[in-house]
CSV table of C-alpha atoms in Angstrom, one decimal:
chain,number,residue,atom,x,y,z
A,104,MET,CA,-57.9,-29.6,-124.7
A,105,SER,CA,-56.1,-27.2,-127.0
A,106,LEU,CA,-55.4,-30.3,-129.9
A,107,PHE,CA,-59.2,-30.9,-130.5
A,108,LEU,CA,-60.6,-27.6,-129.6
A,109,GLU,CA,-59.3,-23.8,-130.1
A,110,LYS,CA,-60.8,-21.2,-127.6
A,111,VAL,CA,-62.5,-18.0,-129.3
A,112,VAL,CA,-63.2,-15.4,-127.2
A,113,GLU,CA,-65.8,-12.7,-128.5
A,114,ASP,CA,-67.6,-9.5,-127.0
A,115,GLY,CA,-66.4,-11.4,-123.5
A,116,SER,CA,-67.7,-14.7,-124.0
A,117,THR,CA,-65.5,-17.6,-124.5
A,118,THR,CA,-66.6,-20.5,-126.5
A,119,TYR,CA,-64.7,-23.1,-128.6
A,120,ASN,CA,-64.3,-24.3,-131.9
A,121,ILE,CA,-63.4,-27.7,-133.1
A,122,THR,CA,-59.8,-28.2,-134.7
A,123,THR,CA,-59.2,-30.7,-137.6
A,124,LEU,CA,-57.6,-33.3,-135.2
A,125,GLY,CA,-60.9,-32.7,-133.3
A,126,TYR,CA,-63.2,-33.6,-136.8
A,127,ILE,CA,-61.0,-36.5,-137.2
A,128,LEU,CA,-61.5,-37.8,-133.6
A,129,PHE,CA,-65.4,-37.4,-133.8
A,130,ALA,CA,-65.3,-38.8,-137.4
A,131,VAL,CA,-63.4,-42.2,-136.2
A,132,ILE,CA,-65.6,-42.4,-132.7
A,133,ILE,CA,-68.4,-42.7,-134.8
A,134,VAL,CA,-66.9,-45.4,-137.5
A,135,ILE,CA,-66.0,-46.9,-134.6
A,136,ALA,CA,-69.3,-47.3,-132.8
A,137,MET,CA,-71.3,-48.6,-136.2
A,138,LEU,CA,-68.6,-50.9,-136.7
A,139,ALA,CA,-69.0,-52.2,-133.2
A,140,ALA,CA,-72.6,-52.3,-133.2
A,141,CYS,CA,-72.5,-54.3,-136.8
A,142,PHE,CA,-70.6,-57.0,-135.3
A,143,PHE,CA,-71.7,-57.2,-131.9
A,144,THR,CA,-74.1,-60.2,-131.1
A,145,ASN,CA,-76.5,-60.6,-128.3
A,146,THR,CA,-75.1,-63.9,-126.2
A,147,ASP,CA,-77.8,-66.3,-128.5
A,148,ASN,CA,-75.6,-64.8,-131.1
A,149,LYS,CA,-78.9,-63.3,-132.6
A,150,ASN,CA,-80.0,-59.9,-133.5
A,151,LYS,CA,-76.7,-59.0,-135.2
A,152,ILE,CA,-77.0,-55.5,-136.7
A,153,GLY,CA,-76.9,-56.1,-140.6
A,154,THR,CA,-76.8,-53.9,-144.0
A,155,LYS,CA,-80.5,-53.2,-144.3
A,156,HIS,CA,-80.6,-51.8,-140.4
A,157,LEU,CA,-77.5,-49.9,-141.1
A,158,ALA,CA,-78.7,-48.4,-144.6
A,159,PHE,CA,-82.6,-47.6,-142.9
A,160,SER,CA,-80.6,-46.0,-140.0
A,161,ALA,CA,-78.4,-43.9,-142.2
A,162,ALA,CA,-81.6,-42.8,-144.3
A,163,CYS,CA,-83.2,-41.9,-140.7
A,164,MET,CA,-80.2,-39.7,-139.6
A,165,ALA,CA,-79.9,-37.9,-143.5
A,166,LEU,CA,-83.4,-36.7,-142.6
A,167,ALA,CA,-82.9,-36.1,-139.4
A,168,PHE,CA,-79.8,-33.9,-140.4
A,169,VAL,CA,-81.7,-32.2,-143.2
A,170,THR,CA,-84.9,-31.3,-141.7
A,171,SER,CA,-82.3,-30.1,-138.4
A,172,MET,CA,-81.2,-27.7,-141.0
A,173,ILE,CA,-84.4,-25.9,-141.2
A,174,LYS,CA,-85.1,-23.9,-138.4
A,175,LEU,CA,-88.4,-22.7,-137.6
A,176,LEU,CA,-87.1,-20.7,-134.9
A,177,HIS,CA,-83.4,-20.0,-134.0
A,178,LEU,CA,-82.9,-18.7,-130.6
A,179,PRO,CA,-79.3,-17.5,-129.1
A,180,MET,CA,-76.4,-20.0,-128.2
A,181,GLY,CA,-77.5,-22.9,-130.5
A,182,GLY,CA,-80.8,-23.4,-129.6
A,183,SER,CA,-83.5,-24.0,-132.4
A,184,ILE,CA,-87.2,-25.7,-133.5
A,185,THR,CA,-86.7,-27.8,-136.1
A,186,LEU,CA,-88.6,-29.5,-138.9
A,187,PHE,CA,-89.4,-32.6,-136.7
A,188,SER,CA,-85.7,-33.7,-136.9
A,189,MET,CA,-86.0,-35.6,-132.9
A,190,PHE,CA,-88.5,-38.3,-134.7
A,191,PHE,CA,-86.6,-39.3,-137.3
A,192,ILE,CA,-83.7,-40.4,-134.6
A,193,THR,CA,-86.5,-41.6,-132.4
A,194,PHE,CA,-87.8,-44.0,-135.3
A,195,ILE,CA,-84.7,-45.8,-135.5
A,196,GLY,CA,-85.1,-46.9,-132.1
A,197,TYR,CA,-88.5,-48.0,-133.2
A,198,LEU,CA,-87.7,-50.0,-135.9
A,199,TYR,CA,-84.6,-51.6,-134.5
A,200,GLY,CA,-85.3,-51.7,-130.7
A,201,PRO,CA,-82.6,-49.8,-128.3
A,202,ARG,CA,-79.3,-51.4,-129.4
A,203,THR,CA,-79.6,-50.0,-132.9
A,204,GLY,CA,-81.8,-46.8,-131.5
A,205,LEU,CA,-78.9,-46.1,-129.3
A,206,THR,CA,-76.2,-46.4,-131.8
A,207,ALA,CA,-77.4,-44.4,-134.3
A,208,SER,CA,-78.5,-41.6,-131.9
A,209,ILE,CA,-74.8,-41.3,-130.5
A,210,ALA,CA,-73.8,-41.3,-133.7
A,211,TYR,CA,-75.9,-38.5,-134.2
A,212,GLY,CA,-75.1,-36.4,-131.8
A,213,PHE,CA,-71.3,-36.5,-132.9
A,214,LEU,CA,-72.6,-35.1,-136.1
A,215,GLN,CA,-74.7,-32.3,-134.7
A,216,LEU,CA,-71.4,-31.6,-132.7
A,217,ILE,CA,-69.1,-31.6,-135.6
A,218,ILE,CA,-71.8,-29.8,-138.1
A,219,ASP,CA,-73.2,-27.0,-135.4
A,220,PRO,CA,-71.2,-26.6,-132.4
A,221,TYR,CA,-71.8,-24.3,-129.6
A,222,ILE,CA,-68.8,-25.3,-127.4
A,223,ILE,CA,-67.9,-23.7,-123.6
A,224,SER,CA,-66.7,-26.6,-122.0
A,225,LEU,CA,-66.2,-30.2,-122.5
A,226,PRO,CA,-68.6,-31.1,-119.9
A,227,GLN,CA,-71.5,-28.9,-121.6
A,228,MET,CA,-70.4,-30.1,-125.0
A,229,MET,CA,-70.9,-34.0,-123.3
A,230,LEU,CA,-74.5,-32.9,-122.1
A,231,ASP,CA,-75.8,-30.8,-124.8
A,232,TYR,CA,-74.2,-33.3,-127.7
A,233,ILE,CA,-73.5,-36.9,-126.6
A,234,LEU,CA,-76.0,-36.9,-123.7
A,235,ALA,CA,-78.9,-35.1,-125.1
A,236,PHE,CA,-78.8,-36.4,-128.4
A,237,GLY,CA,-77.6,-39.9,-127.4
A,238,VAL,CA,-80.6,-40.7,-124.9
A,239,MET,CA,-83.1,-40.3,-127.5
A,240,GLY,CA,-82.5,-43.8,-128.5
A,241,ILE,CA,-84.2,-45.3,-125.6
A,242,SER,CA,-87.2,-44.9,-128.0
A,243,GLY,CA,-86.2,-48.5,-128.9
A,244,PHE,CA,-87.5,-50.0,-125.8
A,245,PHE,CA,-90.9,-48.6,-126.6
A,246,ALA,CA,-90.7,-50.9,-129.9
A,247,GLY,CA,-93.7,-53.1,-131.0
A,248,LYS,CA,-95.3,-51.8,-127.8
A,249,LYS,CA,-98.7,-50.6,-127.7
A,250,ASN,CA,-98.6,-46.8,-128.6
A,251,GLY,CA,-95.0,-47.4,-129.0
A,252,LEU,CA,-94.3,-44.6,-131.8
A,253,ILE,CA,-95.4,-42.1,-130.0
A,254,THR,CA,-94.6,-43.1,-126.4
A,255,GLY,CA,-90.9,-43.7,-127.7
A,256,TYR,CA,-90.8,-40.5,-129.5
A,257,VAL,CA,-91.6,-38.7,-126.5
A,258,ALA,CA,-89.7,-40.7,-123.9
A,259,GLY,CA,-86.7,-39.7,-125.9
A,260,THR,CA,-87.2,-36.4,-126.7
A,261,VAL,CA,-87.9,-35.7,-123.0
A,262,GLY,CA,-84.5,-37.1,-121.9
A,263,ARG,CA,-83.2,-34.9,-124.2
A,264,PHE,CA,-84.9,-32.0,-122.7
A,265,ILE,CA,-83.7,-33.3,-119.4
A,266,PHE,CA,-79.9,-32.7,-120.5
A,267,SER,CA,-80.4,-29.9,-121.8
A,268,PHE,CA,-82.4,-28.5,-119.3
A,269,ILE,CA,-79.6,-29.8,-116.5
A,270,SER,CA,-76.8,-28.1,-119.3
A,271,GLY,CA,-78.8,-24.7,-119.1
A,272,VAL,CA,-79.1,-24.7,-115.6
A,273,VAL,CA,-75.3,-25.2,-114.8
A,274,PHE,CA,-73.7,-23.4,-117.9
A,275,PHE,CA,-75.7,-21.1,-119.0
A,276,GLY,CA,-78.2,-19.8,-116.2
A,277,MET,CA,-75.6,-16.8,-116.3
A,278,TYR,CA,-77.5,-15.5,-119.2
A,279,ALA,CA,-80.7,-15.5,-117.3
A,280,PRO,CA,-82.4,-12.2,-117.4
A,281,GLU,CA,-81.8,-10.3,-114.1
A,282,GLY,CA,-84.1,-11.2,-111.3
A,283,MET,CA,-85.1,-14.8,-112.9
A,284,SER,CA,-83.7,-17.6,-111.8
A,285,PRO,CA,-81.4,-20.2,-113.5
A,286,VAL,CA,-83.7,-23.3,-113.3
A,287,LEU,CA,-87.0,-21.2,-115.0
A,288,TYR,CA,-84.7,-19.6,-117.4
A,289,SER,CA,-83.5,-22.7,-118.6
A,290,PHE,CA,-87.0,-24.8,-118.3
A,291,GLY,CA,-88.4,-21.9,-120.3
A,292,TYR,CA,-85.6,-21.6,-123.0
A,293,ASN,CA,-85.1,-25.4,-123.7
A,294,GLY,CA,-89.5,-25.9,-123.3
A,295,ILE,CA,-89.4,-23.8,-126.5
A,296,CYS,CA,-87.1,-25.1,-128.4
A,297,ILE,CA,-87.5,-28.9,-127.4
A,298,GLY,CA,-90.8,-28.8,-126.1
A,299,ALA,CA,-92.9,-27.0,-129.2
A,300,GLU,CA,-91.1,-29.5,-131.1
A,301,ILE,CA,-92.3,-32.5,-129.4
A,302,VAL,CA,-96.3,-30.9,-129.5
A,303,LEU,CA,-96.0,-30.3,-133.4
A,304,THR,CA,-94.9,-33.6,-133.7
A,305,VAL,CA,-97.2,-35.4,-132.0
A,306,ILE,CA,-99.7,-34.0,-133.0
A,307,VAL,CA,-98.4,-34.3,-137.1
A,308,LEU,CA,-98.3,-38.4,-135.8
A,309,TYR,CA,-101.9,-38.5,-135.0
A,310,ILE,CA,-102.5,-37.3,-138.8
A,311,PRO,CA,-103.9,-40.6,-140.9
A,312,ALA,CA,-102.0,-40.1,-143.9
A,313,VAL,CA,-98.8,-39.6,-141.7
A,314,ARG,CA,-99.6,-42.8,-140.2
A,315,ASN,CA,-99.9,-44.9,-143.4
A,316,ALA,CA,-96.5,-43.5,-144.4
A,317,LEU,CA,-95.2,-44.7,-141.6
A,318,ASN,CA,-96.9,-47.9,-141.9
A,319,LYS,CA,-95.0,-48.4,-145.3
A,320,LEU,CA,-91.7,-47.4,-144.0
A,321,ARG,CA,-91.6,-50.0,-141.3
A,322,ASN,CA,-93.0,-52.3,-143.8
A,323,MET,CA,-90.1,-51.8,-146.2
A,324,ALA,CA,-87.6,-52.1,-143.0
A,325,PHE,CA,-88.7,-55.6,-142.3
A,326,GLU,CA,-89.8,-56.6,-145.7
A,327,ALA,CA,-86.0,-58.7,-145.9
A,328,ASP,CA,-86.9,-60.3,-143.1
A,329,SER,CA,-90.4,-61.1,-143.0
A,330,LYS,CA,-93.3,-61.4,-145.4
A,331,VAL,CA,-95.5,-60.4,-142.2
A,332,LYS,CA,-97.0,-56.7,-142.6
A,333,PHE,CA,-96.8,-54.4,-139.8
A,334,SER,CA,-99.2,-51.9,-138.8
A,335,VAL,CA,-97.5,-49.0,-136.8
A,336,ASN,CA,-98.5,-49.0,-132.9
A,337,MET,CA,-99.2,-45.6,-132.2
């Protein structure tokens, strides 16, 4: 662990910072994952992830990253309510399906780990970053379905909530106020961080102007592949 993470003890609490080798390792993993997805094909040799997929995925990841830096509320131990950052990751899956969505969301998890880490152990790191962010790619299973945009968003973000909730119970339960169970503490903490953003985002997605903008984005994402115009299935 010392090659990739260095221990930091402060005020009786132990956390870990990522070393230079750790940053290099995570960057290599991201590149390998994206290249593997780019060249992977289904058994019928169709649906390869192409340049347009990567370009739009990268744009969504950039938007997710920028909005993740705009924190409406910042809580201790890395938690925060951001400006709709989770939506842009789930939108990738909605556009291109689960394979591209899962690849992009896992890569985004590594990106968050590199940029804004809060690490107390390797299992906690996996739960809070790789799994919690990666699961948002399941939005891709709702691509093209009725109410798929919102259903996929809710499914992906609830998935993140579940992994973060487990991490809160197992690794952060010790911080629960005296007399409060770790389960209730984790549920409340993650409910504030993730649940509040889910509710706010769903409300915004029902605004007609937002729906029209998403229609235009989806048409742009597919215009090279088809002349057929799409509309967002809310």
